[in-house]
Coordinates of C-alpha atoms in Angstrom, one line a residue:
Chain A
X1 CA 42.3 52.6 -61.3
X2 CA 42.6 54.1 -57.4
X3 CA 43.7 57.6 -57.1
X4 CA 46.4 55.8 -55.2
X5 CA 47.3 53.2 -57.9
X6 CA 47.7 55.7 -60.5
X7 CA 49.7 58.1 -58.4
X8 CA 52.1 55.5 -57.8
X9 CA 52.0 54.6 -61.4
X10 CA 53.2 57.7 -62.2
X11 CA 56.4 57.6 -59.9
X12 CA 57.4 54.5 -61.2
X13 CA 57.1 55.7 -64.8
X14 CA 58.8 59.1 -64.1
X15 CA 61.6 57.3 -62.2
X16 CA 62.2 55.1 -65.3
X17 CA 62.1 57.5 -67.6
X18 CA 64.4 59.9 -66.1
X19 CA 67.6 57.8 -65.9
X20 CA 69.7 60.3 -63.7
X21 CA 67.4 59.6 -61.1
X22 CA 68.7 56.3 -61.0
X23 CA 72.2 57.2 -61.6
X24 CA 72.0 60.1 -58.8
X25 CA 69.9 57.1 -56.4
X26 CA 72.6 54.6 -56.9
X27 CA 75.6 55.7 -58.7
X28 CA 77.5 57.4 -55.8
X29 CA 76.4 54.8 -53.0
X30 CA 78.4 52.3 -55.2
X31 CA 81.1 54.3 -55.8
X32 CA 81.2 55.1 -52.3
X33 CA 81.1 51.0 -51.4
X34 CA 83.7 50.3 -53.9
X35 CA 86.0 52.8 -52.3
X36 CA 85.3 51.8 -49.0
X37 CA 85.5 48.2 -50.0
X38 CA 89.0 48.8 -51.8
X39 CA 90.2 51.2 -49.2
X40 CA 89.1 49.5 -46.1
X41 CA 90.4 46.0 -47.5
X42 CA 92.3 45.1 -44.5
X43 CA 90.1 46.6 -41.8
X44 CA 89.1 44.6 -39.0
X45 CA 85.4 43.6 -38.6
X46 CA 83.1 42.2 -36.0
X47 CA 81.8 38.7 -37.6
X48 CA 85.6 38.8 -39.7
X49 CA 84.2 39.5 -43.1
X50 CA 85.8 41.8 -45.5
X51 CA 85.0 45.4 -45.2
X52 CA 83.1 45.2 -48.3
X53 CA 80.8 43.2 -47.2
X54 CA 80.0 44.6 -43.6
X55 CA 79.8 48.1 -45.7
X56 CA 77.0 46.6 -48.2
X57 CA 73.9 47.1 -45.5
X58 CA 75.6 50.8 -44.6
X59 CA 75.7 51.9 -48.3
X60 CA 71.8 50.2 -48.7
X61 CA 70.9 52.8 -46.3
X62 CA 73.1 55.4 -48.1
X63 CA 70.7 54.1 -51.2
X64 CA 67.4 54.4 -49.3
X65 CA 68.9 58.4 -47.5
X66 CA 69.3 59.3 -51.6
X67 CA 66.3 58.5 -52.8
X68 CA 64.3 59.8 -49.8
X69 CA 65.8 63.2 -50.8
X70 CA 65.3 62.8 -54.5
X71 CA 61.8 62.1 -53.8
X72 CA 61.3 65.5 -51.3
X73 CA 62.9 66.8 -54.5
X74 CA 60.6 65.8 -56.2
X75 CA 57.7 67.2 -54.8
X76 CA 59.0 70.7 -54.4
X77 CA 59.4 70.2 -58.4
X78 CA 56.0 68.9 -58.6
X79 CA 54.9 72.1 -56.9
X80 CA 56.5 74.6 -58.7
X81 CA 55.6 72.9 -62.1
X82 CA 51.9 73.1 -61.2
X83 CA 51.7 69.7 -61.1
X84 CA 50.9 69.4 -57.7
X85 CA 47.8 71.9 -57.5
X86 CA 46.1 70.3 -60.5
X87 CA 46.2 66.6 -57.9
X88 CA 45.1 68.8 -54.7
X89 CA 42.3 70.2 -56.9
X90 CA 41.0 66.5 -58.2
X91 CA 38.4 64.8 -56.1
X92 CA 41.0 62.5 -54.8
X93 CA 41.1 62.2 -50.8
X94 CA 44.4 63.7 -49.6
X95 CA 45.3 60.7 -48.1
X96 CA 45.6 58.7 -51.4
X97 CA 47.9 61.4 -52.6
X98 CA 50.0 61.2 -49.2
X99 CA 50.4 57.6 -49.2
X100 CA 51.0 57.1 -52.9
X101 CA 54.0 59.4 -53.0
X102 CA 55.5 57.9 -49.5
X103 CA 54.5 54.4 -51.0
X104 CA 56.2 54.9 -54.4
X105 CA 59.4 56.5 -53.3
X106 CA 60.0 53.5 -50.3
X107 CA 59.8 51.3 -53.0
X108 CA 62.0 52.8 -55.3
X109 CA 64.8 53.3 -52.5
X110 CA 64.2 50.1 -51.4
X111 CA 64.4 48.8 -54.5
X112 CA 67.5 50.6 -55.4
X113 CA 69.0 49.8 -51.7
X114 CA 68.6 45.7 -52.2
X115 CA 70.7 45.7 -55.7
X116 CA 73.4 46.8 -53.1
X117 CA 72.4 43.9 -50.9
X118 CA 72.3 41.3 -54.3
X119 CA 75.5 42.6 -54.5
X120 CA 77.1 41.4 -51.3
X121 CA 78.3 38.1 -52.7
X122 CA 80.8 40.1 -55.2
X123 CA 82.4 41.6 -52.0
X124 CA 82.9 37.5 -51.0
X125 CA 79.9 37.4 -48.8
X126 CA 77.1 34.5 -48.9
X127 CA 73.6 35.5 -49.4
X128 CA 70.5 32.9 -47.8
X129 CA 66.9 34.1 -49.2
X130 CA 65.7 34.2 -45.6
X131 CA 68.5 37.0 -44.5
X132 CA 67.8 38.6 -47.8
X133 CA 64.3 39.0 -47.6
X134 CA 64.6 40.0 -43.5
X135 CA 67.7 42.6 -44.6
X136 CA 64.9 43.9 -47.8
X137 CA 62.2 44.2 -44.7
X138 CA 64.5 46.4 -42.5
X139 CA 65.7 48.4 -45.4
X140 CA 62.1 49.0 -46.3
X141 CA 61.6 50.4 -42.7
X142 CA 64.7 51.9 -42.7
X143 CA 63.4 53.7 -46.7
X144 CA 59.9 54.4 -45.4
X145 CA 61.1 56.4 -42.3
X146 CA 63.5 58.3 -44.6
X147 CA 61.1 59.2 -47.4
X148 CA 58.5 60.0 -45.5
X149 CA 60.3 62.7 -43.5
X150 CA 62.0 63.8 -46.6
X151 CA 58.6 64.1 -48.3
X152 CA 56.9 65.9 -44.7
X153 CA 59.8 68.3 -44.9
X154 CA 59.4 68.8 -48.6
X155 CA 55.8 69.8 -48.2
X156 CA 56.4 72.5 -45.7
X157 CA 60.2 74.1 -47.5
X158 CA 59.6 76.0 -50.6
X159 CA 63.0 76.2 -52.1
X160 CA 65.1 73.3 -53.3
X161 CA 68.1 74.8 -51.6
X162 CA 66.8 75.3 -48.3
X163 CA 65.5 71.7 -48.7
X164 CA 68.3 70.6 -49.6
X165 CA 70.2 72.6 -46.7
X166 CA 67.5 71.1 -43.9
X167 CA 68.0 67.3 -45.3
X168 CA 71.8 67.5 -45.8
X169 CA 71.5 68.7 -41.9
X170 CA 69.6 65.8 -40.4
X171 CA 70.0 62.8 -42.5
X172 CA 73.3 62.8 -43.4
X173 CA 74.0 63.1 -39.6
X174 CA 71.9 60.1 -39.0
X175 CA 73.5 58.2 -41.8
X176 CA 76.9 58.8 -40.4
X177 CA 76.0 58.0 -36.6
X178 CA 73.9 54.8 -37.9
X179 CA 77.1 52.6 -37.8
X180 CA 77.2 52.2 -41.5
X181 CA 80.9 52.8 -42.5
X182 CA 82.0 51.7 -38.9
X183 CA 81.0 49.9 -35.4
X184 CA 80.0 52.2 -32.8
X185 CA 80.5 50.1 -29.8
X186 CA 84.2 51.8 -29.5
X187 CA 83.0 55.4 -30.1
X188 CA 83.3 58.3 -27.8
X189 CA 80.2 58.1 -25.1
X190 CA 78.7 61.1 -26.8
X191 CA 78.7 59.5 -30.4
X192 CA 77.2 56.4 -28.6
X193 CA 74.4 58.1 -26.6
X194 CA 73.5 60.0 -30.1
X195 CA 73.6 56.5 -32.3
X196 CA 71.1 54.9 -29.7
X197 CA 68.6 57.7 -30.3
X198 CA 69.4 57.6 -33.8
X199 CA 66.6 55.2 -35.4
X200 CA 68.6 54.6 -38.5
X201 CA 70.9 52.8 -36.5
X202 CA 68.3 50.3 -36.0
X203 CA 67.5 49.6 -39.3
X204 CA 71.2 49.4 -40.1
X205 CA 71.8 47.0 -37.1
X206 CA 68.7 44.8 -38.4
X207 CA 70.1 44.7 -41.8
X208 CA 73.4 43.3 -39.9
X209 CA 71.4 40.8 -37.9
X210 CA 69.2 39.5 -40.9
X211 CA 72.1 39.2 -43.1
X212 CA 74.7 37.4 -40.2
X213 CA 77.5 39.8 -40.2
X214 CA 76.6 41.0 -36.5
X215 CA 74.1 40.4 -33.7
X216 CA 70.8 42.3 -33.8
X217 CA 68.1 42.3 -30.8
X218 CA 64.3 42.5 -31.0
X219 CA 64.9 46.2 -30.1
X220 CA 66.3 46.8 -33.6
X221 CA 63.3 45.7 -34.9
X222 CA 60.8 47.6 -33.3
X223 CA 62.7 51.1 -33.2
X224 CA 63.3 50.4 -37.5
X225 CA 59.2 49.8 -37.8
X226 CA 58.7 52.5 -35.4
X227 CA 60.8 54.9 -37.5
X228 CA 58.9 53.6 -40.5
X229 CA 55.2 54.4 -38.7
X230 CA 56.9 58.0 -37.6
X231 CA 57.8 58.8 -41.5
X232 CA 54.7 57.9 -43.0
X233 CA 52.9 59.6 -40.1
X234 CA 54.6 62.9 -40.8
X235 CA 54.3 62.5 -44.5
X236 CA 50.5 62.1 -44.2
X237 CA 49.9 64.7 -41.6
X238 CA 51.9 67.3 -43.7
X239 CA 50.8 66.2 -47.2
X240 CA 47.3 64.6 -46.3
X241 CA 46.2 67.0 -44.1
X242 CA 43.5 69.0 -46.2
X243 CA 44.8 73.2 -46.7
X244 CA 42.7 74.0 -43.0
X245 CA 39.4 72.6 -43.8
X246 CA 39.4 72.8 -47.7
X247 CA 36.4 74.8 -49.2
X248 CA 32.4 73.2 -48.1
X249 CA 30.1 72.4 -50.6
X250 CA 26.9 72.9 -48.7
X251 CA 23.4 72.7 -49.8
Chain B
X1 CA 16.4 74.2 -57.3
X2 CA 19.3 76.3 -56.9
X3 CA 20.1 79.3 -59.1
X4 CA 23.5 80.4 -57.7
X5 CA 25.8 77.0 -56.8
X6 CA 28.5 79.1 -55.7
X7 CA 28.3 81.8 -53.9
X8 CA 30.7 83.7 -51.6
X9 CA 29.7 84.7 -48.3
X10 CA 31.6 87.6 -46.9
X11 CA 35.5 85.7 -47.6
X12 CA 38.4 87.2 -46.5
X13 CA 42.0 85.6 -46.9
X14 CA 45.1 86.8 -45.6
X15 CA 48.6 85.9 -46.2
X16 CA 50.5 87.3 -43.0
X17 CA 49.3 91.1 -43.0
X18 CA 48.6 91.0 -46.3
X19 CA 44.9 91.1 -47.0
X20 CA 44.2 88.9 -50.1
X21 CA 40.4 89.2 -50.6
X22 CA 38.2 91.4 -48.0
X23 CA 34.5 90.2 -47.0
X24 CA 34.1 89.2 -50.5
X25 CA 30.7 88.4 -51.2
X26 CA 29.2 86.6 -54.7
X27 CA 26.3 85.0 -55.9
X28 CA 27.1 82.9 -59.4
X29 CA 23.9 82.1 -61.2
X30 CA 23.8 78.2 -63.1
X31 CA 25.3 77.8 -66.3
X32 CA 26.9 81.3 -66.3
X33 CA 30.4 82.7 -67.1
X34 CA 32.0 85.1 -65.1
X35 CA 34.7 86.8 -66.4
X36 CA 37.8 87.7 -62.8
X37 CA 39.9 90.9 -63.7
X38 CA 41.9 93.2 -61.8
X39 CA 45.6 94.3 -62.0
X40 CA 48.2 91.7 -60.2
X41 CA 47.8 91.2 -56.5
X42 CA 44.0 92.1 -56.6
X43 CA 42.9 88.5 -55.2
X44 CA 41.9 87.1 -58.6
X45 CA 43.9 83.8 -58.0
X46 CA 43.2 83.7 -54.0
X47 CA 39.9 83.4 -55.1
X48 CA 39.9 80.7 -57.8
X49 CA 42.2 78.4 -55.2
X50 CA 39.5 79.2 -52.4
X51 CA 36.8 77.7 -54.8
X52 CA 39.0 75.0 -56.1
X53 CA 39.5 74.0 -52.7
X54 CA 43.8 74.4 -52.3
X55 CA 43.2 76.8 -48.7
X56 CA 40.4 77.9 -47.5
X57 CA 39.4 81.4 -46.1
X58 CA 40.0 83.3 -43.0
X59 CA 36.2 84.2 -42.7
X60 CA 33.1 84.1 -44.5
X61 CA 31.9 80.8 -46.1
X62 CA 32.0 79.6 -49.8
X63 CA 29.2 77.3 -51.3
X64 CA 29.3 75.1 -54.1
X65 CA 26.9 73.2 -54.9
X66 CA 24.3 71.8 -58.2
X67 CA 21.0 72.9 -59.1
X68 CA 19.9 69.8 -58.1
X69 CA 21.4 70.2 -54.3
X70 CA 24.3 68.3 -54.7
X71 CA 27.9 69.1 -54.0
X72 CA 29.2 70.5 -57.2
X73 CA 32.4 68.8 -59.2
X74 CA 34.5 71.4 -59.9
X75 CA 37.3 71.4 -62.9
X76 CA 39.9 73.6 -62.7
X77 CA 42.4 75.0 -65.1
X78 CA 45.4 76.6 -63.4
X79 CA 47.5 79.3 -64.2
X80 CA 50.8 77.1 -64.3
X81 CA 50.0 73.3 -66.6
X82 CA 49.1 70.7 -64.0
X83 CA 50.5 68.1 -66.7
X84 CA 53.1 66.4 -65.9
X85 CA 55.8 67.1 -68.9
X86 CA 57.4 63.3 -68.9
X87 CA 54.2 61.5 -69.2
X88 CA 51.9 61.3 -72.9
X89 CA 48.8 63.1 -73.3
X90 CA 47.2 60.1 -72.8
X91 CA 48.9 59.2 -70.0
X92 CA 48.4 62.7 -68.4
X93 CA 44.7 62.1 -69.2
X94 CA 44.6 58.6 -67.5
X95 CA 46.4 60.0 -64.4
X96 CA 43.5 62.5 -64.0
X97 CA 40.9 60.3 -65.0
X98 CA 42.3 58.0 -62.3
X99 CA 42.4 60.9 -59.7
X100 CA 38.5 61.7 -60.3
X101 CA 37.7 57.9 -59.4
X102 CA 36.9 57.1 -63.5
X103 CA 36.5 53.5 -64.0
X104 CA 39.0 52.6 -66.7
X105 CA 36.8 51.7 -69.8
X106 CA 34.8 54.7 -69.1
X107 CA 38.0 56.9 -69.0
X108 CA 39.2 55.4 -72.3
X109 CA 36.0 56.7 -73.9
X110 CA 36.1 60.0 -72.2
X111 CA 39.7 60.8 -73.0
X112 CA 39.1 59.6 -76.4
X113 CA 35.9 62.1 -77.3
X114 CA 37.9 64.9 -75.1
X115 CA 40.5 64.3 -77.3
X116 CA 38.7 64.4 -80.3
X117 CA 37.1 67.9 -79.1
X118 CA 40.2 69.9 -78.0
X119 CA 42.5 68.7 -81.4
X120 CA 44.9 66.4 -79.9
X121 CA 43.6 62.9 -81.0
X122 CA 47.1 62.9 -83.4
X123 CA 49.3 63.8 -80.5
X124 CA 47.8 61.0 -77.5
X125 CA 51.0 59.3 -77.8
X126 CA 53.4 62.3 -77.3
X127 CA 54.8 63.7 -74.6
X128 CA 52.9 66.7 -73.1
X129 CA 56.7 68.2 -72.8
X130 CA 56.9 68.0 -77.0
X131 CA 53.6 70.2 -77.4
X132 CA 53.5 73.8 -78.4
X133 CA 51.9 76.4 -75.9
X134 CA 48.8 76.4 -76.9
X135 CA 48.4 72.0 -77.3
X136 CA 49.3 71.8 -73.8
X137 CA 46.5 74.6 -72.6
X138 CA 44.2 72.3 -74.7
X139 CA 45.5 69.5 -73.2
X140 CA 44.8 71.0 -69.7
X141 CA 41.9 72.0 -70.1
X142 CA 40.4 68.3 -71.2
X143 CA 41.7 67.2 -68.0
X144 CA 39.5 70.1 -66.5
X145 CA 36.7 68.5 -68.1
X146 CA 37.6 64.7 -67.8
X147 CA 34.9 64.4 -64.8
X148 CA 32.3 66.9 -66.2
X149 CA 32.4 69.3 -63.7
X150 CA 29.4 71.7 -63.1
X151 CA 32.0 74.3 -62.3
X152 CA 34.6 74.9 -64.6
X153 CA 37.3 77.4 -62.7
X154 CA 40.5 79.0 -65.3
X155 CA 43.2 80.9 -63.9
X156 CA 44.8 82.7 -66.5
X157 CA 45.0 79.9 -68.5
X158 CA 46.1 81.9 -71.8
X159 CA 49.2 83.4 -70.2
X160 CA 52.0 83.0 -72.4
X161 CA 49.8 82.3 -75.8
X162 CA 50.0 84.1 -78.8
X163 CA 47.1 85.9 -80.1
X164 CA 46.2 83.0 -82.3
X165 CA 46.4 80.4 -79.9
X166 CA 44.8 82.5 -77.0
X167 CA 41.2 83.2 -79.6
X168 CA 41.4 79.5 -80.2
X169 CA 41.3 78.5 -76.5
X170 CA 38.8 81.4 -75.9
X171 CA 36.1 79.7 -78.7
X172 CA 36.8 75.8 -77.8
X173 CA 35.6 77.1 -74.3
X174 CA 33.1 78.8 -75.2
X175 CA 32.1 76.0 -76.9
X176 CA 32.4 73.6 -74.3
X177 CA 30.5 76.0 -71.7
X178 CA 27.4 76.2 -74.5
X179 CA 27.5 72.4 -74.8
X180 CA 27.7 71.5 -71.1
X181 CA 25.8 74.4 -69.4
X182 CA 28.7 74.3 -67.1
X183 CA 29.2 77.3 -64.4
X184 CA 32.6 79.3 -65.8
X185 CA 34.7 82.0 -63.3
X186 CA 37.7 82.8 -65.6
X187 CA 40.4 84.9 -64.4
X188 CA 42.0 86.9 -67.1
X189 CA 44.4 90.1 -67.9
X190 CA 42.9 90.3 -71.3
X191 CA 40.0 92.4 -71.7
X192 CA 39.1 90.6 -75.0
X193 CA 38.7 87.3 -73.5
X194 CA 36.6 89.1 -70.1
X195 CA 33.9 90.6 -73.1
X196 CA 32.7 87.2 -73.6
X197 CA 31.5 86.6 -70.4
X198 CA 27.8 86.9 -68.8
X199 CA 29.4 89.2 -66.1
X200 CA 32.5 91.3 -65.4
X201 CA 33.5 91.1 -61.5
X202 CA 36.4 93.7 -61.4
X203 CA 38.6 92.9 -58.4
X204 CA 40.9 95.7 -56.8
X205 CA 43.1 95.0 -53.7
X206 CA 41.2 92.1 -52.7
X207 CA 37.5 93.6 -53.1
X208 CA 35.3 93.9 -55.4
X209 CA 34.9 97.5 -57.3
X210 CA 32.6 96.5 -60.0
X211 CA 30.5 93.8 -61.1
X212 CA 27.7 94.0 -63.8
X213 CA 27.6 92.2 -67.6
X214 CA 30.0 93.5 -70.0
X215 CA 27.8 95.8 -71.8
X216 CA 27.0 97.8 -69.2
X217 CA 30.4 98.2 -68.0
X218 CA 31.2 99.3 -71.3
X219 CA 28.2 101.8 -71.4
X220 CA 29.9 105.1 -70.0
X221 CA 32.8 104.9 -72.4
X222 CA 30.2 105.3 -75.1
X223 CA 30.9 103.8 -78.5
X224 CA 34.5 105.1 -79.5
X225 CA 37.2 106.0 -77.6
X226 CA 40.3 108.3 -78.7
X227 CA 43.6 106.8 -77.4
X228 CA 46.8 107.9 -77.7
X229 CA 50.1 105.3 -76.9
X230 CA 53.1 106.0 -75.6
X231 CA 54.5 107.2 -72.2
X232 CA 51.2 107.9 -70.2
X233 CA 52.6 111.1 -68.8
X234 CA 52.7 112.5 -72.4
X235 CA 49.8 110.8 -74.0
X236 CA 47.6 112.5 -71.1
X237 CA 49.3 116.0 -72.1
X238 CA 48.6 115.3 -75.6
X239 CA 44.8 114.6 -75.2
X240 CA 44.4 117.2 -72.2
X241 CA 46.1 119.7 -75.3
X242 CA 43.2 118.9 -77.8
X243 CA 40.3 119.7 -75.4
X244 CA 39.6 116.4 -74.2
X245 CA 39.6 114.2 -70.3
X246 CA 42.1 111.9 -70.8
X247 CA 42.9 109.1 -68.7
X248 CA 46.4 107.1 -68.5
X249 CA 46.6 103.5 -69.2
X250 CA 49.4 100.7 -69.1
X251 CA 50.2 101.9 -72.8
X252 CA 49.5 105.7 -72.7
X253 CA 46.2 107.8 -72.5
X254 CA 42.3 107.6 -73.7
X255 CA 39.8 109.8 -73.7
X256 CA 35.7 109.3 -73.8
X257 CA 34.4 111.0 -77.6
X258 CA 32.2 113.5 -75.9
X259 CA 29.5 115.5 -77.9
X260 CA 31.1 118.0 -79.9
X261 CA 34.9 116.0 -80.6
X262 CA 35.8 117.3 -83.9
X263 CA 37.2 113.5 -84.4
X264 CA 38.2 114.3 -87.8
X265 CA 39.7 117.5 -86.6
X266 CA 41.9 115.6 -84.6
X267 CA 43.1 112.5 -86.6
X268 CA 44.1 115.0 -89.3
X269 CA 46.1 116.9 -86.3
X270 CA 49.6 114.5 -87.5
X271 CA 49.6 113.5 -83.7
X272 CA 49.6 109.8 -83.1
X273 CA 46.4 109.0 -82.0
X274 CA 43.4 106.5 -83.0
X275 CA 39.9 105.9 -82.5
X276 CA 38.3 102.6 -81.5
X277 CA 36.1 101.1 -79.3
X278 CA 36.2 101.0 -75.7
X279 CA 37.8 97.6 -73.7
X280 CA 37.1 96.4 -70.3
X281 CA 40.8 97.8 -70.2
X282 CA 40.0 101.4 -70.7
X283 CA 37.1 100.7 -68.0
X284 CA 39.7 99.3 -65.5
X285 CA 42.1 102.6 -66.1
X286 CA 39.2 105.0 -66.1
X287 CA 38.4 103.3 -62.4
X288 CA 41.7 103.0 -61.3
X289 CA 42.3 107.1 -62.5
X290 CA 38.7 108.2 -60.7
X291 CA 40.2 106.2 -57.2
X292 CA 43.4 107.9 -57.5
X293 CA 41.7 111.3 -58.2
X294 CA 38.9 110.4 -55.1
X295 CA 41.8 109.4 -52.6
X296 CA 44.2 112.4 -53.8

């Protein structure tokens, strides 16, 4: 097996086997969408549907902002275990290490994220296989760009706190202003201005489009994959990137 | 061929002001072990993660290489287990085998006869998280050796082990090195574990203050050594009251047997004091005590 294949092996089996992960990953997204569908019962939205089911794409998201912070988590665990120095001592290239960790924990959020979407039909939504497997694609963008910033910060903050502080900071932000618990096209200007530059917002809005419940443009498209090619950039310049020029073995 | 395949040119590492290592400079011959030791903070770990690779240095140039030319495969046994706790020892094995580009059949085979070697062949299907202190070092240390480096690099790797556990990790390395003719630098705090080593490199404050085999470093103590434990303050005034040049350690004072010690004299003086042979320790505090006296 790759460096990469077993790396990734080893996410999936440590995710599995530590069940809180996936309680703390999904548990308090679908609390939060039950509430919100509950609360939010008679709340106007802009294709008509019930609130449940224009919140199921926003709490996805919530899904995929959880688990990119679980994984950042996990690497600052990883590091102070020890764990981490024995894989940046192996022979294996720095990138295979990068892109295995930003590959495992998009999946995992992704994974996580399109339960929520499976979901939608319990909310009184239909579901089509094509706007499924569109809304999966943005939400793996949508996961990707998350994780990989979460794992880029991660490799540069040493404590879990001020990880923690730094993530809670930006992404929850992002989250808010990506249009996920309401429609931004009433908001103040400010709000507005800060959603369009807000790439999560994208995703979210491509999950909408792919799934019917609103309108989505090409545009959302292209910003959602950019944010995905920004995440697993920083990831891989932060992780990859060899400790200045690693040791030469010369001869 | 190539005699020394590493070798430290001049290295210097700084973290912010602090001066880690300064112009460091080592040649390590083939197939021999050196033994790293110095008080905390003297560089001893900034210099294992230079060679292994995890930074690299400020200035100056390391080498590692084979006899043969090639770029050497270095193992590496850290101070902290690199095991992942939720994963089997097997598991943990494969993951590493996996990381060193192993083919899989091959890495069954290897992780089986490393197994077999370091004890744990009954525990493969636990988790590294249900084995006692000195399992997991083993376990660590077959991962170090999964790809059968030419340089074998161990920091600390017996912090935290009993006596017991820390001789048996001591002899199955030992044993490995014979086997293998690998190149060992070992960082250690014990002075036991340092005396089986080719050479003794004695680090202080990021340079190096001594470096010759063990024997010789040994040599001035002479054979016997007169220490007494306790506050170092009074175990100096102790010794300095019988006659002799005492010297304070971690644990109290020592002082060289010099021609003309009435030994007997003096274990029949109903002070607490014994006699035994010198340690790489007492060398260390005899240093430490003459750079104090120099700089003073």
């Amino acid at each position: 097996m790759t460096a990469f294949a077993v790396l990734l092996w080893r996410e999936v089996l440590g995710f599995v086997r530590r069940p809180s992960r996936v309680v703390a990953t999904l548990g308090t997204p679908a609390l939060v969408w039950v509430f919100l569908a509950s609360g939010f019962a008679g709340a106007q939205t802009p294709g008509g549907e019930s609130f449940g089911v224009y919140a199921a794409p926003g709490v996805a998201l919530l899904v995929a902002v959880f688990g990119g912070l679980l994984a950042g988590m996990g690497l600052i665990q990883d590091r102070r275990d020890g764990f981490l120095a024995g894989v940046l001592a192996s022979p294996a290239p720095r990138w295979s290490i990068a892109g295995a960790k930003v590959a495992a924990a998009t999946l995992l959020a992704a994974a996580q994220g399109l339960l929520i979407l499976l979901a939608i039909p319990l909310a009184g939504g239909l579901l089509t296989v094509g706007g499924v497997t569109l809304a999966s694609g943005a939400l793996l963008f949508a996961s990707a760009g998350v994780c990989g910033l979460s794992l880029a910060a991660a490799s540069r903050i040493e404590s879990p706190q001020g990880f923690h502080g730094v993530m809670n900071l930006l992404i929850m932000p992002m989250w808010l202003l990506s249009g996920a618990l309401t429609p931004l096209d009433d908001a103040h200007p400010v709000f507005r201005a800060l959603a369009a530059a807000n790439p999560l917002r994208w995703g979210h809005e491509a999950m909408l489009g792919a799934l019917r419940i609103d309108n989505a443009g090409a545009l959302a498209w292209v910003v959602a994959a950019a944010f995905a090619g920004l995440g697993i950039g920083a990831a891989m310049l932060a992780i990859g990137r060899p400790a200045r020029g690693r040791a030469k073995a010369r001869r | 061929m190539n005699e020394s395949p590493v070798r430290l040119i001049g290295v210097t590492r700084r973290f912010g002001d602090t001066v880690a290592l300064e112009r460091v400079s080592l040649d390590i011959r083939a197939g021999s072990s050196v033994a790293l030791v110095g008080p905390n903070g003297s560089g001893k770990s900034t210099l294992l993660g230079l060679l292994a690779g995890l930074a690299t240095p400020d200035g100056g140039a390391i080498e590692l290489g084979t006899a043969a030319g090639r770029a050497a495969r270095v193992g590496v046994v850290h101070q902290r287990s690199a095991l992942d706790p939720i994963l089997t020892v097997r598991e943990n094995l494969a993951l590493h085998a996996g990381l060193c580009g192993l083919k899989r059949s091959a890495s069954r085979e290897r992780i089986r006869a490393l197994a077999q070697r370091v004890g744990l062949t009954d525990r493969l299907h636990d988790r590294v998280s249900t084995l006692s202190g000195g399992l997991a070092r083993r376990c660590d240390l077959a991962r170090a050796l999964l790809h059968e480096p030419g340089v074998l690099l161990l920091d600390e790797p017996t912090a935290g082990l009993d006596a017991a556990s820390r001789r048996a990790f001591v002899e199955l390395l030992d044993a490995e090195r014979r086997e293998r003719s690998m190149t060992v630098i070992h960082a250690t705090h014990h002075a036991d574990e340092a005396e089986w080593a080719d050479r003794v490199v004695m680090l202080d404050r990021g340079r190096i203050s001594a470096d010759a085999p063990p024997a010789e470093m040994l040599a001035p103590l002479g054979e016997r050594v007169v220490e007494a434990p306790g506050e170092p303050g009074a175990s100096v005034g102790l010794l300095e009251r019988m006659g002799l040049e005492p010297f304070a350690t971690a644990h109290g004072a020592i002082a060289r047997v010099t021609p003309g010690v009435d030994l007997a004299a003096l274990l029949e003086s109903g002070h607490e004091i014994r006699v035994r042979r010198p340690t790489l320790d007492d060398v260390q505090a005899v240093r430490l005590a003459s750079d104090a006296e120099r700089v003073s």
